[in-house]
Amino acid sequence: MTSPISPDFVETDLDRIDAFEGKIVCFLTPSGGLDPLARRVNKLARGVLARFSESEAFESMKTGAVQVMDYPANIAAKAIVIVKLGRKADADVARKAGADAAKAVGKSDAMLLAGANRAALDVVQGYVLRAYDFSDHKSGEKTDQGGLTVLVSNAEEAKTAYAARQAATEGVFMTRDLVNEPANVLTTTEFANRLTEMEEIGLKVTVLEEADMEKLGMHALLGVGQGSVSPSKMVVMEWNGGGDEKPFALVGKGVVFDTGGISLKPAGGMEDMTMDMGGAGVVAGVMKTLALRKAKANVVGLVGLVENMPDGKAQRPGDVVTSMKGDTIEVINTDAEGRLLLADVLWYAQKTYEPVGMINLATLTGAIIIGLGHENAGVFSNNDDLCNRFLKAAKAETEGAWRMPLGDAYDKLIKSRIADIKNTGGRAAGSITAGQFLQRFVEPEMPWIHLDIAGVASVKSATDLAPAGATGWGVRALDRLIADNYEQVDG
């Protein structure tokens, strides 16, 4: 698994700057002001920062932008990376600035001259999030990411304040690794094994096999995977860091590869369906984060792991399956499989844990990409309070999320002639009817959100905080939701 850089926070020492041979990252305020650390660099480099701060090039830079000066004269550093940033910059601007600095630094060692800058931790977080490279399957020499030394006015205070952010970054990197893995590596068994390994950090992990789910009547989930030689599984991860309260539940779709089944997808782009376990990947990342930072909350994460393949034993269009709830489902399209899996896992979560609230995540529909592109996940909810809390958390972490409608009028689109419900209602309102389907398996008084992350889980181009590929979207927002709303407060 890819490990994020662990920043080394050290007390400000001007002599360290003199001798450092990597790349120095320093701040200039939008007005061109130099803090004491930047002044030291400026003196060593014979006034280059002061001259640049007075230039038209600096004036035209946006706040948060980065400028690189390679091999400056009279200084040991290979480069000076200048970040135009105020001392009280907004968190999102500071994180993006840190990410841009990481791109500029590349694989070199870096020294960030933070001093007393209040935005420093956001800059560091952005830097570490962007410094990710999934290279597990590249042959040849592996080049490690360079280290990051952060000069601050109070090192111990910074270490303590940054610890929770580092835990979240560990969770993000786990999610990215899982989503980036090819399906011949990340089988359902391998996925379950990786989750079981998290018992080492304090999670209680239980794996339900096909026979266990058969006894529970989870035929909606089992039907999805019956065409694959890879066995279907459900993995339950419990973090009990709170008191006697009921847990909050996170539920993830884990289709390790989705051919569409008998309703076969077109060949073009099918290779991207290794990311169809993105919802389960996010749940795993959040659970890792909570355990690492020892969150004072009770949270249970449940993921259904299947592979959707065409085979003589595969589920057919027109089949009728019975869910754990007891509702019958007519399978119109075997490529609308994620909602079948989630139906049983959602019901199991409620009946087993009686959670105080529940959020499911899934790369569920192409329709949400048509509606929201790759900037926002679709948010569907039956509870305004929970929904607003999540949207607030997502905004704070700059993870795009947009609320979408639910309503009884859409139910007629998924009404079946021969069963209680059918699994797709056609092209019209495709992401909404998927949400309506899932809502049928949520008890009326249960606060619930469905997050359709098809557009944000993995992208073709780099984002502000991640290279192309898996983004880890949702780990930080959900961690903040738990921290702000469901953790016990000391005293």
CSV table of C-alpha atoms in Angstrom, one decimal:
chain,number,residue,atom,x,y,z
A,1,MET,CA,0.0,0.0,0.0
A,2,THR,CA,1.1,3.5,-0.7
A,3,SER,CA,2.2,5.4,2.4
A,4,PRO,CA,1.8,9.2,2.5
A,5,ILE,CA,4.7,11.5,3.4
A,6,SER,CA,5.0,11.9,7.1
A,7,PRO,CA,5.9,15.6,7.6
A,8,ASP,CA,8.8,16.3,10.0
A,9,PHE,CA,7.8,19.4,12.0
A,10,VAL,CA,10.8,21.0,13.6
A,11,GLU,CA,11.4,24.3,15.4
A,12,THR,CA,12.5,27.2,13.3
A,13,ASP,CA,16.2,27.2,12.8
A,14,LEU,CA,17.7,29.6,10.3
A,15,ASP,CA,20.9,27.6,10.0
A,16,ARG,CA,18.9,24.6,8.6
A,17,ILE,CA,17.9,26.9,5.6
A,18,ASP,CA,21.5,27.7,4.9
A,19,ALA,CA,22.6,24.0,4.5
A,20,PHE,CA,19.5,22.5,2.9
A,21,GLU,CA,20.2,21.0,-0.5
A,22,GLY,CA,16.7,20.1,-1.6
A,23,LYS,CA,13.9,22.5,-2.6
A,24,ILE,CA,12.9,25.3,-0.3
A,25,VAL,CA,9.2,26.3,-0.2
A,26,CYS,CA,8.5,29.7,1.2
A,27,PHE,CA,5.6,32.2,1.4
A,28,LEU,CA,5.3,35.7,0.0
A,29,THR,CA,2.1,37.6,1.0
A,30,PRO,CA,-0.1,39.0,-1.8
A,31,SER,CA,1.3,42.4,-1.0
A,32,GLY,CA,4.8,41.1,-1.5
A,33,GLY,CA,5.8,40.9,2.2
A,34,LEU,CA,8.5,38.6,3.4
A,35,ASP,CA,8.3,36.9,6.7
A,36,PRO,CA,11.5,36.3,8.7
A,37,LEU,CA,12.2,32.9,7.1
A,38,ALA,CA,11.7,34.3,3.6
A,39,ARG,CA,14.0,37.2,4.5
A,40,ARG,CA,16.7,34.7,5.4
A,41,VAL,CA,16.3,33.0,1.9
A,42,ASN,CA,16.3,36.4,0.3
A,43,LYS,CA,19.5,37.3,2.0
A,44,LEU,CA,21.2,34.1,1.1
A,45,ALA,CA,20.1,34.4,-2.6
A,46,ARG,CA,21.2,38.1,-2.7
A,47,GLY,CA,17.8,39.8,-2.8
A,48,VAL,CA,16.1,37.6,-5.4
A,49,LEU,CA,12.8,37.3,-3.5
A,50,ALA,CA,12.6,41.0,-2.9
A,51,ARG,CA,13.2,41.7,-6.5
A,52,PHE,CA,10.6,39.1,-7.6
A,53,SER,CA,8.0,40.5,-5.1
A,54,GLU,CA,8.2,43.8,-6.8
A,55,SER,CA,7.9,42.5,-10.3
A,56,GLU,CA,4.9,42.4,-12.7
A,57,ALA,CA,5.1,38.6,-12.8
A,58,PHE,CA,4.5,38.5,-9.1
A,59,GLU,CA,1.7,41.0,-9.3
A,60,SER,CA,-0.1,38.9,-12.0
A,61,MET,CA,0.1,35.7,-9.9
A,62,LYS,CA,-3.2,34.6,-8.3
A,63,THR,CA,-3.3,34.1,-4.6
A,64,GLY,CA,-2.1,30.5,-3.9
A,65,ALA,CA,-0.1,30.3,-7.1
A,66,VAL,CA,3.4,29.0,-7.2
A,67,GLN,CA,6.6,30.2,-9.0
A,68,VAL,CA,9.8,28.1,-9.1
A,69,MET,CA,13.3,29.5,-9.2
A,70,ASP,CA,15.7,26.7,-10.1
A,71,TYR,CA,19.3,26.6,-9.0
A,72,PRO,CA,19.4,30.0,-7.4
A,73,ALA,CA,22.8,31.6,-6.9
A,74,ASN,CA,24.7,31.6,-3.6
A,75,ILE,CA,22.4,29.1,-1.9
A,76,ALA,CA,22.7,25.3,-1.4
A,77,ALA,CA,19.1,24.6,-2.3
A,78,LYS,CA,18.3,23.2,-5.8
A,79,ALA,CA,15.3,25.5,-6.1
A,80,ILE,CA,13.2,28.1,-4.3
A,81,VAL,CA,9.4,27.4,-4.7
A,82,ILE,CA,7.6,30.6,-4.0
A,83,VAL,CA,4.0,30.4,-2.8
A,84,LYS,CA,1.9,33.6,-3.0
A,85,LEU,CA,-0.2,33.2,0.1
A,86,GLY,CA,-1.4,35.3,3.0
A,87,ARG,CA,-1.0,34.4,6.7
A,88,LYS,CA,-4.8,33.8,7.1
A,89,ALA,CA,-5.6,32.2,3.7
A,90,ASP,CA,-8.8,30.1,3.3
A,91,ALA,CA,-8.3,26.4,3.8
A,92,ASP,CA,-9.2,25.5,0.3
A,93,VAL,CA,-6.8,28.0,-1.2
A,94,ALA,CA,-4.0,26.9,1.1
A,95,ARG,CA,-4.5,23.2,0.3
A,96,LYS,CA,-4.4,23.9,-3.4
A,97,ALA,CA,-1.3,26.0,-2.9
A,98,GLY,CA,0.3,23.1,-1.0
A,99,ALA,CA,-0.6,20.7,-3.8
A,100,ASP,CA,0.9,22.9,-6.5
A,101,ALA,CA,4.0,23.2,-4.4
A,102,ALA,CA,4.2,19.4,-4.3
A,103,LYS,CA,3.9,19.2,-8.1
A,104,ALA,CA,6.8,21.8,-8.3
A,105,VAL,CA,9.0,19.9,-5.9
A,106,GLY,CA,8.4,16.5,-7.5
A,107,LYS,CA,10.5,13.7,-6.0
A,108,SER,CA,13.0,16.0,-4.2
A,109,ASP,CA,13.3,16.6,-0.5
A,110,ALA,CA,11.6,19.8,0.5
A,111,MET,CA,11.7,22.2,3.3
A,112,LEU,CA,8.6,24.2,3.9
A,113,LEU,CA,9.3,27.5,5.7
A,114,ALA,CA,6.0,27.8,7.6
A,115,GLY,CA,7.0,29.8,10.7
A,116,ALA,CA,3.9,31.1,12.3
A,117,ASN,CA,1.7,31.1,9.2
A,118,ARG,CA,-1.8,30.1,10.3
A,119,ALA,CA,-2.5,28.4,6.9
A,120,ALA,CA,0.6,26.2,7.2
A,121,LEU,CA,-1.2,23.0,8.2
A,122,ASP,CA,-3.6,23.3,5.3
A,123,VAL,CA,-0.6,23.8,3.0
A,124,VAL,CA,1.1,20.7,4.4
A,125,GLN,CA,-2.1,18.7,4.0
A,126,GLY,CA,-2.5,19.7,0.4
A,127,TYR,CA,1.2,19.0,-0.3
A,128,VAL,CA,0.9,15.5,1.2
A,129,LEU,CA,-2.4,14.6,-0.6
A,130,ARG,CA,-0.9,15.6,-3.9
A,131,ALA,CA,2.3,13.7,-3.4
A,132,TYR,CA,0.7,10.4,-4.3
A,133,ASP,CA,1.9,8.0,-7.0
A,134,PHE,CA,0.5,4.5,-7.6
A,135,SER,CA,3.4,2.6,-9.0
A,136,ASP,CA,2.9,-0.9,-7.6
A,137,HIS,CA,2.7,-2.4,-11.1
A,138,LYS,CA,5.5,-0.5,-12.8
A,139,SER,CA,8.7,-2.5,-13.4
A,140,GLY,CA,12.1,-1.0,-12.9
A,141,GLU,CA,13.6,1.1,-10.2
A,142,LYS,CA,11.1,2.6,-7.8
A,143,THR,CA,11.7,6.2,-6.8
A,144,ASP,CA,10.5,7.1,-3.4
A,145,GLN,CA,8.8,10.5,-2.7
A,146,GLY,CA,11.1,13.0,-1.1
A,147,GLY,CA,10.8,13.9,2.5
A,148,LEU,CA,9.1,17.1,3.8
A,149,THR,CA,10.6,19.1,6.7
A,150,VAL,CA,8.4,21.8,8.0
A,151,LEU,CA,9.9,24.7,10.0
A,152,VAL,CA,7.4,26.0,12.4
A,153,SER,CA,7.4,28.3,15.5
A,154,ASN,CA,6.0,25.5,17.7
A,155,ALA,CA,6.8,22.0,16.5
A,156,GLU,CA,5.0,20.0,19.2
A,157,GLU,CA,1.9,22.0,18.8
A,158,ALA,CA,2.0,21.5,15.0
A,159,LYS,CA,2.6,17.8,15.3
A,160,THR,CA,-0.4,17.4,17.6
A,161,ALA,CA,-2.7,19.6,15.4
A,162,TYR,CA,-1.7,17.7,12.2
A,163,ALA,CA,-2.1,14.2,13.5
A,164,ALA,CA,-5.8,13.9,12.6
A,165,ARG,CA,-5.1,15.3,9.1
A,166,GLN,CA,-2.3,12.7,8.7
A,167,ALA,CA,-4.8,9.9,9.7
A,168,ALA,CA,-7.3,11.2,7.1
A,169,THR,CA,-4.5,11.2,4.4
A,170,GLU,CA,-3.7,7.6,5.3
A,171,GLY,CA,-7.4,6.8,4.7
A,172,VAL,CA,-7.4,8.7,1.4
A,173,PHE,CA,-4.3,6.8,0.2
A,174,MET,CA,-5.8,3.5,1.1
A,175,THR,CA,-9.0,4.4,-0.9
A,176,ARG,CA,-6.9,5.5,-3.9
A,177,ASP,CA,-4.8,2.3,-3.8
A,178,LEU,CA,-7.9,0.1,-3.7
A,179,VAL,CA,-9.6,2.0,-6.5
A,180,ASN,CA,-6.5,2.0,-8.7
A,181,GLU,CA,-5.8,-1.7,-8.3
A,182,PRO,CA,-6.6,-3.9,-11.4
A,183,ALA,CA,-9.3,-6.5,-10.9
A,184,ASN,CA,-7.0,-9.5,-11.4
A,185,VAL,CA,-5.2,-8.3,-8.2
A,186,LEU,CA,-8.1,-6.9,-6.2
A,187,THR,CA,-10.4,-9.9,-6.3
A,188,THR,CA,-13.2,-10.1,-3.7
A,189,THR,CA,-11.0,-12.4,-1.6
A,190,GLU,CA,-8.0,-10.0,-1.8
A,191,PHE,CA,-10.2,-7.1,-0.9
A,192,ALA,CA,-11.6,-8.9,2.1
A,193,ASN,CA,-8.1,-9.8,3.2
A,194,ARG,CA,-6.9,-6.2,3.0
A,195,LEU,CA,-9.8,-5.1,5.2
A,196,THR,CA,-9.2,-7.9,7.7
A,197,GLU,CA,-5.6,-6.6,8.1
A,198,MET,CA,-7.0,-3.5,9.7
A,199,GLU,CA,-7.7,-5.5,12.8
A,200,GLU,CA,-4.1,-4.5,13.5
A,201,ILE,CA,-5.1,-0.9,14.1
A,202,GLY,CA,-8.1,-1.7,16.3
A,203,LEU,CA,-11.0,-2.4,14.0
A,204,LYS,CA,-13.2,-5.5,14.5
A,205,VAL,CA,-13.6,-7.1,11.1
A,206,THR,CA,-16.0,-9.8,10.2
A,207,VAL,CA,-16.3,-11.5,6.8
A,208,LEU,CA,-19.6,-13.1,5.8
A,209,GLU,CA,-19.2,-15.7,3.1
A,210,GLU,CA,-21.8,-16.9,0.5
A,211,ALA,CA,-23.2,-19.5,2.8
A,212,ASP,CA,-23.7,-17.0,5.6
A,213,MET,CA,-25.5,-14.6,3.2
A,214,GLU,CA,-27.6,-17.4,1.8
A,215,LYS,CA,-28.9,-18.1,5.4
A,216,LEU,CA,-29.8,-14.4,5.7
A,217,GLY,CA,-31.8,-14.4,2.5
A,218,MET,CA,-29.5,-11.9,0.7
A,219,HIS,CA,-30.4,-13.1,-2.7
A,220,ALA,CA,-30.3,-9.7,-4.3
A,221,LEU,CA,-26.5,-9.4,-3.5
A,222,LEU,CA,-25.8,-13.1,-4.3
A,223,GLY,CA,-27.5,-12.9,-7.7
A,224,VAL,CA,-25.0,-10.2,-8.9
A,225,GLY,CA,-22.0,-12.4,-8.3
A,226,GLN,CA,-23.3,-15.8,-9.3
A,227,GLY,CA,-21.6,-15.7,-12.7
A,228,SER,CA,-18.2,-15.2,-11.3
A,229,VAL,CA,-15.6,-17.6,-10.0
A,230,SER,CA,-14.7,-15.0,-7.4
A,231,PRO,CA,-16.9,-15.6,-4.3
A,232,SER,CA,-19.2,-12.9,-3.1
A,233,LYS,CA,-18.6,-11.6,0.4
A,234,MET,CA,-19.7,-9.0,2.8
A,235,VAL,CA,-17.2,-7.4,5.2
A,236,VAL,CA,-18.2,-5.6,8.3
A,237,MET,CA,-15.7,-3.2,10.0
A,238,GLU,CA,-16.6,-1.9,13.5
A,239,TRP,CA,-14.9,1.0,15.3
A,240,ASN,CA,-16.1,1.3,18.9
A,241,GLY,CA,-14.4,4.4,20.1
A,242,GLY,CA,-17.5,5.9,21.8
A,243,GLY,CA,-19.7,4.9,24.6
A,244,ASP,CA,-22.9,2.7,24.6
A,245,GLU,CA,-24.6,4.7,21.8
A,246,LYS,CA,-25.7,3.0,18.6
A,247,PRO,CA,-23.2,3.4,15.7
A,248,PHE,CA,-23.4,5.5,12.6
A,249,ALA,CA,-23.3,3.2,9.5
A,250,LEU,CA,-21.4,3.5,6.3
A,251,VAL,CA,-22.3,1.2,3.4
A,252,GLY,CA,-20.3,0.7,0.3
A,253,LYS,CA,-20.7,-0.9,-3.1
A,254,GLY,CA,-17.8,-3.1,-3.9
A,255,VAL,CA,-18.1,-4.5,-7.4
A,256,VAL,CA,-14.5,-5.4,-8.0
A,257,PHE,CA,-15.1,-5.6,-11.8
A,258,ASP,CA,-18.3,-4.8,-13.7
A,259,THR,CA,-18.7,-6.2,-17.2
A,260,GLY,CA,-22.4,-5.5,-17.0
A,261,GLY,CA,-23.1,-9.2,-16.8
A,262,ILE,CA,-25.4,-10.6,-19.5
A,263,SER,CA,-26.4,-7.0,-20.2
A,264,LEU,CA,-22.8,-6.6,-21.4
A,265,LYS,CA,-21.2,-3.2,-21.5
A,266,PRO,CA,-19.5,-1.9,-24.7
A,267,ALA,CA,-15.9,-2.8,-24.9
A,268,GLY,CA,-14.7,0.8,-25.1
A,269,GLY,CA,-13.9,2.0,-21.6
A,270,MET,CA,-14.7,-1.2,-19.9
A,271,GLU,CA,-11.2,-1.3,-18.5
A,272,ASP,CA,-12.3,1.6,-16.2
A,273,MET,CA,-14.7,-0.7,-14.4
A,274,THR,CA,-12.0,-1.7,-12.0
A,275,MET,CA,-13.2,1.4,-10.1
A,276,ASP,CA,-16.7,0.1,-9.6
A,277,MET,CA,-15.8,-0.8,-6.0
A,278,GLY,CA,-15.2,2.9,-5.3
A,279,GLY,CA,-17.9,3.1,-2.7
A,280,ALA,CA,-16.4,0.2,-0.7
A,281,GLY,CA,-13.0,1.8,-1.1
A,282,VAL,CA,-14.2,5.0,0.5
A,283,VAL,CA,-15.8,3.2,3.4
A,284,ALA,CA,-12.5,1.3,4.0
A,285,GLY,CA,-10.6,4.6,3.9
A,286,VAL,CA,-12.9,6.3,6.4
A,287,MET,CA,-12.8,3.3,8.8
A,288,LYS,CA,-9.0,3.4,8.6
A,289,THR,CA,-8.9,7.1,9.4
A,290,LEU,CA,-11.2,6.7,12.4
A,291,ALA,CA,-9.1,3.9,13.8
A,292,LEU,CA,-5.8,5.7,13.3
A,293,ARG,CA,-7.0,8.9,15.0
A,294,LYS,CA,-8.9,6.9,17.7
A,295,ALA,CA,-12.1,8.7,17.0
A,296,LYS,CA,-14.4,8.9,20.0
A,297,ALA,CA,-17.4,7.6,18.1
A,298,ASN,CA,-19.0,4.3,17.2
A,299,VAL,CA,-19.1,3.7,13.5
A,300,VAL,CA,-19.7,0.5,11.5
A,301,GLY,CA,-18.6,0.1,7.9
A,302,LEU,CA,-20.2,-2.5,5.7
A,303,VAL,CA,-19.2,-3.4,2.2
A,304,GLY,CA,-20.6,-5.9,-0.3
A,305,LEU,CA,-17.9,-7.4,-2.5
A,306,VAL,CA,-18.9,-9.1,-5.8
A,307,GLU,CA,-17.8,-9.4,-9.4
A,308,ASN,CA,-20.4,-9.0,-12.1
A,309,MET,CA,-19.5,-11.4,-15.0
A,310,PRO,CA,-21.3,-13.1,-17.9
A,311,ASP,CA,-21.4,-16.9,-17.5
A,312,GLY,CA,-23.7,-19.8,-17.9
A,313,LYS,CA,-24.6,-19.4,-14.2
A,314,ALA,CA,-25.0,-15.6,-14.4
A,315,GLN,CA,-28.1,-13.7,-13.6
A,316,ARG,CA,-30.4,-13.0,-16.6
A,317,PRO,CA,-32.5,-10.0,-17.5
A,318,GLY,CA,-36.0,-11.0,-16.5
A,319,ASP,CA,-35.0,-13.0,-13.4
A,320,VAL,CA,-36.8,-12.2,-10.1
A,321,VAL,CA,-34.8,-12.3,-6.9
A,322,THR,CA,-35.9,-11.9,-3.3
A,323,SER,CA,-34.1,-9.5,-1.1
A,324,MET,CA,-33.2,-9.9,2.6
A,325,LYS,CA,-36.0,-7.5,3.3
A,326,GLY,CA,-38.4,-9.9,1.5
A,327,ASP,CA,-39.2,-7.6,-1.4
A,328,THR,CA,-39.0,-9.2,-4.8
A,329,ILE,CA,-37.0,-7.5,-7.5
A,330,GLU,CA,-37.4,-8.0,-11.3
A,331,VAL,CA,-34.0,-7.7,-12.9
A,332,ILE,CA,-34.5,-5.7,-16.0
A,333,ASN,CA,-30.8,-5.0,-16.6
A,334,THR,CA,-28.0,-6.9,-15.1
A,335,ASP,CA,-25.8,-3.8,-15.4
A,336,ALA,CA,-27.9,-2.1,-12.8
A,337,GLU,CA,-26.3,-4.4,-10.2
A,338,GLY,CA,-25.0,-2.0,-7.6
A,339,ARG,CA,-28.4,-1.2,-6.2
A,340,LEU,CA,-29.2,-4.9,-5.8
A,341,LEU,CA,-26.1,-5.4,-3.7
A,342,LEU,CA,-26.7,-2.3,-1.7
A,343,ALA,CA,-30.4,-3.2,-1.0
A,344,ASP,CA,-29.3,-6.3,1.0
A,345,VAL,CA,-26.4,-4.6,2.8
A,346,LEU,CA,-28.5,-1.6,3.8
A,347,TRP,CA,-31.2,-3.9,5.2
A,348,TYR,CA,-28.6,-6.0,7.1
A,349,ALA,CA,-27.0,-2.8,8.6
A,350,GLN,CA,-30.3,-1.6,9.9
A,351,LYS,CA,-31.5,-4.9,11.3
A,352,THR,CA,-28.1,-5.8,12.9
A,353,TYR,CA,-26.9,-2.5,14.2
A,354,GLU,CA,-29.9,-0.2,14.5
A,355,PRO,CA,-27.7,2.8,13.5
A,356,VAL,CA,-28.4,6.4,14.4
A,357,GLY,CA,-27.9,7.3,10.7
A,358,MET,CA,-26.7,5.7,7.5
A,359,ILE,CA,-24.8,6.8,4.4
A,360,ASN,CA,-24.2,4.5,1.4
A,361,LEU,CA,-21.7,5.3,-1.3
A,362,ALA,CA,-21.6,3.8,-4.8
A,363,THR,CA,-20.3,4.4,-8.3
A,364,LEU,CA,-23.9,3.8,-9.2
A,365,THR,CA,-25.0,5.6,-12.4
A,366,GLY,CA,-23.6,7.1,-15.6
A,367,ALA,CA,-26.5,9.4,-15.4
A,368,ILE,CA,-25.0,11.3,-12.5
A,369,ILE,CA,-22.0,12.1,-14.6
A,370,ILE,CA,-24.3,13.5,-17.3
A,371,GLY,CA,-25.9,15.7,-14.7
A,372,LEU,CA,-23.0,16.8,-12.5
A,373,GLY,CA,-19.9,15.9,-14.5
A,374,HIS,CA,-16.8,15.2,-12.5
A,375,GLU,CA,-17.0,18.1,-10.1
A,376,ASN,CA,-19.7,16.9,-7.7
A,377,ALA,CA,-21.1,13.7,-6.3
A,378,GLY,CA,-24.9,13.3,-6.3
A,379,VAL,CA,-26.4,13.5,-2.8
A,380,PHE,CA,-29.8,11.9,-2.2
A,381,SER,CA,-31.4,12.0,1.2
A,382,ASN,CA,-34.6,11.5,3.2
A,383,ASN,CA,-33.4,13.7,6.0
A,384,ASP,CA,-32.6,17.5,5.7
A,385,ASP,CA,-30.6,17.7,8.9
A,386,LEU,CA,-28.2,14.8,8.0
A,387,CYS,CA,-28.0,16.0,4.4
A,388,ASN,CA,-27.1,19.6,5.4
A,389,ARG,CA,-24.5,18.3,7.9
A,390,PHE,CA,-22.8,16.3,5.2
A,391,LEU,CA,-22.9,19.1,2.7
A,392,LYS,CA,-21.3,21.4,5.3
A,393,ALA,CA,-18.6,18.8,5.9
A,394,ALA,CA,-18.0,18.3,2.2
A,395,LYS,CA,-17.7,22.1,1.6
A,396,ALA,CA,-15.2,22.5,4.4
A,397,GLU,CA,-13.0,19.8,2.8
A,398,THR,CA,-13.7,21.1,-0.8
A,399,GLU,CA,-15.1,17.8,-1.9
A,400,GLY,CA,-17.8,18.7,-4.4
A,401,ALA,CA,-21.3,17.5,-3.5
A,402,TRP,CA,-24.7,18.5,-4.8
A,403,ARG,CA,-28.1,17.6,-3.5
A,404,MET,CA,-30.5,15.8,-6.0
A,405,PRO,CA,-34.2,15.2,-5.6
A,406,LEU,CA,-36.2,12.2,-4.5
A,407,GLY,CA,-39.9,11.9,-4.7
A,408,ASP,CA,-42.8,9.4,-4.9
A,409,ALA,CA,-43.6,10.4,-8.5
A,410,TYR,CA,-40.5,8.6,-9.6
A,411,ASP,CA,-41.6,5.3,-8.1
A,412,LYS,CA,-43.9,4.6,-11.1
A,413,LEU,CA,-40.8,4.3,-13.3
A,414,ILE,CA,-39.5,1.3,-11.3
A,415,LYS,CA,-42.9,-0.4,-10.8
A,416,SER,CA,-42.7,-4.0,-12.0
A,417,ARG,CA,-45.5,-5.9,-13.6
A,418,ILE,CA,-44.5,-9.2,-12.0
A,419,ALA,CA,-42.5,-8.3,-8.9
A,420,ASP,CA,-42.6,-5.7,-6.1
A,421,ILE,CA,-40.1,-3.5,-7.9
A,422,LYS,CA,-37.7,-3.6,-10.9
A,423,ASN,CA,-34.1,-2.6,-10.8
A,424,THR,CA,-34.1,0.1,-13.4
A,425,GLY,CA,-36.6,2.5,-14.9
A,426,GLY,CA,-34.8,3.4,-18.2
A,427,ARG,CA,-32.8,6.5,-19.1
A,428,ALA,CA,-35.2,9.1,-17.8
A,429,ALA,CA,-34.0,10.3,-14.3
A,430,GLY,CA,-31.7,7.3,-14.1
A,431,SER,CA,-29.7,8.5,-11.0
A,432,ILE,CA,-33.0,9.5,-9.2
A,433,THR,CA,-34.8,6.2,-9.9
A,434,ALA,CA,-31.7,4.4,-8.5
A,435,GLY,CA,-32.0,6.5,-5.4
A,436,GLN,CA,-35.7,5.7,-5.2
A,437,PHE,CA,-34.9,2.0,-5.5
A,438,LEU,CA,-32.4,2.2,-2.6
A,439,GLN,CA,-34.8,4.2,-0.4
A,440,ARG,CA,-37.2,1.3,-0.5
A,441,PHE,CA,-34.7,-0.6,1.6
A,442,VAL,CA,-34.3,2.2,4.2
A,443,GLU,CA,-36.8,2.2,7.1
A,444,PRO,CA,-38.9,5.4,7.1
A,445,GLU,CA,-37.5,6.9,10.3
A,446,MET,CA,-33.8,6.1,9.4
A,447,PRO,CA,-31.8,9.3,8.5
A,448,TRP,CA,-30.1,8.2,5.3
A,449,ILE,CA,-28.0,9.6,2.4
A,450,HIS,CA,-27.1,7.9,-0.9
A,451,LEU,CA,-24.0,9.3,-2.5
A,452,ASP,CA,-23.6,8.5,-6.2
A,453,ILE,CA,-19.8,9.0,-6.7
A,454,ALA,CA,-19.6,7.7,-10.2
A,455,GLY,CA,-18.2,11.0,-11.5
A,456,VAL,CA,-15.7,11.7,-8.7
A,457,ALA,CA,-14.2,8.4,-7.5
A,458,SER,CA,-11.7,8.2,-10.4
A,459,VAL,CA,-11.0,10.8,-13.1
A,460,LYS,CA,-8.9,11.0,-16.3
A,461,SER,CA,-7.2,14.2,-15.4
A,462,ALA,CA,-5.5,15.5,-12.3
A,463,THR,CA,-7.6,17.3,-9.7
A,464,ASP,CA,-6.4,20.0,-7.4
A,465,LEU,CA,-5.3,17.5,-4.7
A,466,ALA,CA,-4.7,14.3,-6.7
A,467,PRO,CA,-3.1,13.0,-9.8
A,468,ALA,CA,-5.2,11.3,-12.5
A,469,GLY,CA,-6.9,8.2,-11.4
A,470,ALA,CA,-8.5,7.5,-8.0
A,471,THR,CA,-9.2,10.6,-6.0
A,472,GLY,CA,-10.2,9.3,-2.6
A,473,TRP,CA,-13.2,11.6,-2.7
A,474,GLY,CA,-15.4,11.4,0.4
A,475,VAL,CA,-12.9,10.1,3.0
A,476,ARG,CA,-12.1,13.6,4.4
A,477,ALA,CA,-15.7,14.8,4.2
A,478,LEU,CA,-17.1,11.7,6.0
A,479,ASP,CA,-14.4,11.8,8.6
A,480,ARG,CA,-15.3,15.5,9.3
A,481,LEU,CA,-19.0,14.6,9.4
A,482,ILE,CA,-18.3,12.1,12.2
A,483,ALA,CA,-15.9,14.4,14.0
A,484,ASP,CA,-18.2,17.3,14.0
A,485,ASN,CA,-21.5,15.5,14.8
A,486,TYR,CA,-21.0,12.1,16.3
A,487,GLU,CA,-18.0,12.1,18.5
A,488,GLN,CA,-18.1,12.4,22.3
A,489,VAL,CA,-16.8,15.7,23.6
A,490,ASP,CA,-14.4,15.6,26.6
A,491,GLY,CA,-15.8,17.2,29.7
